[in-house]
Coordinates of C-alpha atoms in Angstrom, one line a residue:
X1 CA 32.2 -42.9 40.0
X2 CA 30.6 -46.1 40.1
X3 CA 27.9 -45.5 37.8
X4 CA 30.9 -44.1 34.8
X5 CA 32.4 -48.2 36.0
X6 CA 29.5 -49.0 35.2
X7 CA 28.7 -47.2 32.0
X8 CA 32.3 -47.6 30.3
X9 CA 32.1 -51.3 30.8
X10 CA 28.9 -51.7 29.3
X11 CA 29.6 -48.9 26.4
X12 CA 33.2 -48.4 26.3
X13 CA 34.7 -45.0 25.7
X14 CA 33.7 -44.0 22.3
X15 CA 30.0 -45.1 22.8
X16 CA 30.0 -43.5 26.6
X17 CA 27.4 -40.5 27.0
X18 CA 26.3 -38.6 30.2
X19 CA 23.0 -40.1 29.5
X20 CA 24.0 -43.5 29.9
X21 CA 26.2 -42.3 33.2
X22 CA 23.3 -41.0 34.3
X23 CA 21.6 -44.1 33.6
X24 CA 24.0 -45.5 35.5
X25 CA 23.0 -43.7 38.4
X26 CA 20.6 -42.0 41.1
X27 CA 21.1 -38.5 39.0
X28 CA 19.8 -36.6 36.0
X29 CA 21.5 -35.9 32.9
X30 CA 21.0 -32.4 34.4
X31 CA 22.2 -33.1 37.6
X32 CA 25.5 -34.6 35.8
X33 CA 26.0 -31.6 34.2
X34 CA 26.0 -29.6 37.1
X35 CA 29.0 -30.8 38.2
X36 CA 30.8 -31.6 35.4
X37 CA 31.2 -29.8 32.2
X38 CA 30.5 -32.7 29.9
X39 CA 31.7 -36.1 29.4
X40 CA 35.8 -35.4 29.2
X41 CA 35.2 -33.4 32.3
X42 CA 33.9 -36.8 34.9
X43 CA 36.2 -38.7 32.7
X44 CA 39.2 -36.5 34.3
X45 CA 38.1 -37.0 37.4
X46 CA 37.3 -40.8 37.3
X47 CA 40.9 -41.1 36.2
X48 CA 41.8 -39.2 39.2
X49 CA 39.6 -41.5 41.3
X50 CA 41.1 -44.3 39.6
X51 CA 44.8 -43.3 40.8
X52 CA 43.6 -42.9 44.4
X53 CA 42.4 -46.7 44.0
X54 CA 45.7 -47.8 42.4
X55 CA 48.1 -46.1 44.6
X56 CA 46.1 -48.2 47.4
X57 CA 46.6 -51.5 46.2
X58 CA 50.0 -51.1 45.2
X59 CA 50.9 -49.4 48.6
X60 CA 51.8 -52.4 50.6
X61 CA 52.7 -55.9 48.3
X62 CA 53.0 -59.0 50.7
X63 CA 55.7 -60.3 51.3
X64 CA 58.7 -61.1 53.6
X65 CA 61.7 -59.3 51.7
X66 CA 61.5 -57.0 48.6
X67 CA 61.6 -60.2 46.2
X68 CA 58.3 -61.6 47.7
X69 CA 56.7 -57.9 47.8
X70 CA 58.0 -57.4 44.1
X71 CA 56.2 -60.8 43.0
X72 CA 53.5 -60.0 45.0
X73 CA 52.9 -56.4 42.7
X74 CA 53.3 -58.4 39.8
X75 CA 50.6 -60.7 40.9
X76 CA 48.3 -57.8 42.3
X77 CA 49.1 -56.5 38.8
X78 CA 47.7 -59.3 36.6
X79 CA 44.7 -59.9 38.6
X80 CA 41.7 -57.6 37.8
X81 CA 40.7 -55.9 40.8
X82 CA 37.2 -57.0 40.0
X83 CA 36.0 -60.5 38.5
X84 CA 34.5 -59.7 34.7
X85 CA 36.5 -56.4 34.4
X86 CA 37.3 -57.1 30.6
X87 CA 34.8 -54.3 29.7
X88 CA 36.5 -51.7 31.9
X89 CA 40.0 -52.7 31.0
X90 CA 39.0 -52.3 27.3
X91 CA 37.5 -48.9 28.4
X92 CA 40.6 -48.0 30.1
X93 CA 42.6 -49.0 26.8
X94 CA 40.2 -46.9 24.8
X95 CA 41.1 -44.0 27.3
X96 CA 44.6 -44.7 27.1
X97 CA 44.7 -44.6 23.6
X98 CA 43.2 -40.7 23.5
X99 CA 46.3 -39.6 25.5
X100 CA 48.5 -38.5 22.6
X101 CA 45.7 -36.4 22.1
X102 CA 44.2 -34.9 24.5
X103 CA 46.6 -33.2 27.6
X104 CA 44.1 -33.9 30.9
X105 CA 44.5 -37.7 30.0
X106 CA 47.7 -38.1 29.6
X107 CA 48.6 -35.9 32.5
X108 CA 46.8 -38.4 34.9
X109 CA 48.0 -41.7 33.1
X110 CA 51.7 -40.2 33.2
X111 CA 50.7 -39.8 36.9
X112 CA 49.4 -43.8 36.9
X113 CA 52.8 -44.0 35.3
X114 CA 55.2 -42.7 38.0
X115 CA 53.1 -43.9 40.8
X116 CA 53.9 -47.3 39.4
X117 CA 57.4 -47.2 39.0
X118 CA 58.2 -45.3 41.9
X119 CA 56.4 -48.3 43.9
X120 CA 58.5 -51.0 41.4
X121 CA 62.0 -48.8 42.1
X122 CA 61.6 -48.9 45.8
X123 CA 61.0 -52.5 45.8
X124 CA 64.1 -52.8 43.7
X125 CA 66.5 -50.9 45.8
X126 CA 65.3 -51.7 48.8
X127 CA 66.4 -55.2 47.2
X128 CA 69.9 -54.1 46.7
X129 CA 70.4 -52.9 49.8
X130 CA 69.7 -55.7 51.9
X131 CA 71.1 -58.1 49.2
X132 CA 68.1 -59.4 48.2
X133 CA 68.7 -58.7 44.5
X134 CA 72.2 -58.5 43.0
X135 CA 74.7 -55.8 43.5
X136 CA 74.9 -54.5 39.9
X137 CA 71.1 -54.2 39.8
X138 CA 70.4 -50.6 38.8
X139 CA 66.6 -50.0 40.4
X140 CA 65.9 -47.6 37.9
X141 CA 66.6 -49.2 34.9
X142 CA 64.5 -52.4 36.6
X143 CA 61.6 -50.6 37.5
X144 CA 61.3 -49.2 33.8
X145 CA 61.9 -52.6 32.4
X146 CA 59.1 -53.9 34.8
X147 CA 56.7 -51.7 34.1
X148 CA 56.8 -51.8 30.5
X149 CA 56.6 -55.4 30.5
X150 CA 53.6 -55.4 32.9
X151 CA 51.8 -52.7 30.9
X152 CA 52.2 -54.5 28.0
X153 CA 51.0 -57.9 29.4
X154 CA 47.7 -55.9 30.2
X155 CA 47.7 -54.6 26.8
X156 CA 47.8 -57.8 25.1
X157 CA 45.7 -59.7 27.4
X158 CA 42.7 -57.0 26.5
X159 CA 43.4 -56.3 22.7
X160 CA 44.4 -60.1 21.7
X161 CA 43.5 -62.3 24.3
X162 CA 47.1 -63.1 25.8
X163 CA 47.2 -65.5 28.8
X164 CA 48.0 -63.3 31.8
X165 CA 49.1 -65.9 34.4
X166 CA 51.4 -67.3 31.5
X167 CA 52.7 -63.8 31.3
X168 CA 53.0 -63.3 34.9
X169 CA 54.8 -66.5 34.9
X170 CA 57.8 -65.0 32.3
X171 CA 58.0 -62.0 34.7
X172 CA 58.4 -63.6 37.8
X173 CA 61.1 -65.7 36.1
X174 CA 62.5 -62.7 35.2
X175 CA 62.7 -61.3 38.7
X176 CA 64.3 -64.9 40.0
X177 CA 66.5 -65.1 37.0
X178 CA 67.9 -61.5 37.2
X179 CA 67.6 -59.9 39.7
X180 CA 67.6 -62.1 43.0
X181 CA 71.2 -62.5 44.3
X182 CA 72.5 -66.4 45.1
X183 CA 70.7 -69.3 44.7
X184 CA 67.2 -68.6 43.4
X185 CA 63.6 -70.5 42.6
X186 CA 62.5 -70.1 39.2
X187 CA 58.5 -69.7 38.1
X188 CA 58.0 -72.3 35.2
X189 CA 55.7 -71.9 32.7
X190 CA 53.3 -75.1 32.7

């Protein structure tokens, strides 16, 4: 799986071949081949490889209460997991993009999807239970809200360039601004 990183961040998605996987790696074309049927075939199961890496990092947000944990995810959200991943984020978008099309992809990115606001609606009701975030919070509708906004900061960060800490800074205003019960401490943007 490293070697398609590799590969997609050098080539992106349209440009990606099993030849330049396997140049990526310690196999053959051949040897590529005989475990996966062709290029759409390792990309399905890099997605699935990806998910098992995302579900990990999102598992466990620091954090004292479920404010702290939720600002934490946003944070663990905008920051690459790797330094220099703009080539494999632009990959990823390219992947992203086939999903309309194409069922095996969007089955796994609707998977990415309810991983990730599953994690985002615990964090929020777990929130309104202890009193952390306001009583007339609905966790649902906040996790959906969250998400979007997130996906879309990552979506304009790789196609136009958008500041992501500015972003993250808007979001985390959000969360102190709407959600948090009593007093709270707002993120400014500098």
């Amino acid at each position: 799986m490293a070697a398609t990183h590799s590969a997609l961040c050098k080539r992106g998605y349209a440009e990606l071949t099993m030849q330049d996987i396997a140049d990526e790696s310690e196999l053959s074309k051949s040897a590529l081949h005989y475990h996966f049927d062709g290029k759409h075939d390792l990309l399905v199961s890099f997605l699935e490889h990806l998910l098992d890496r995302f579900e990990e990092r999102i598992a466990a947000p620091d954090g004292e209460d479920p404010a702290e944990r939720l600002h934490s995810l946003v944070d663990t959200m905008v920051t690459p997991p790797e330094p220099r991943s703009d080539g494999f984020q632009t990959a990823l978008l390219e992947i992203q993009a086939q999903a309309p099309h194409d069922e095996d992809y969007r089955e796994r990115l609707e998977r990415f999807d309810e991983a990730f606001v599953s994690r985002l609606r615990s964090l929020v009701a777990a929130g309104v239970e202890d009193g952390t975030f306001r009583a007339d919070v609905d966790p649902d509708e906040a996790a959906s809200l969250l998400a979007t906004y997130l996906k879309g900061v990552q979506m304009r960060h790789v196609a136009a360039g958008h500041s992501l800490e500015r972003s993250a800074a808007v979001i985390h205003r959000h969360i102190d601004e709407r959600l948090v019960a009593g007093e709270t401490t707002v993120v400014t943007l500098e």
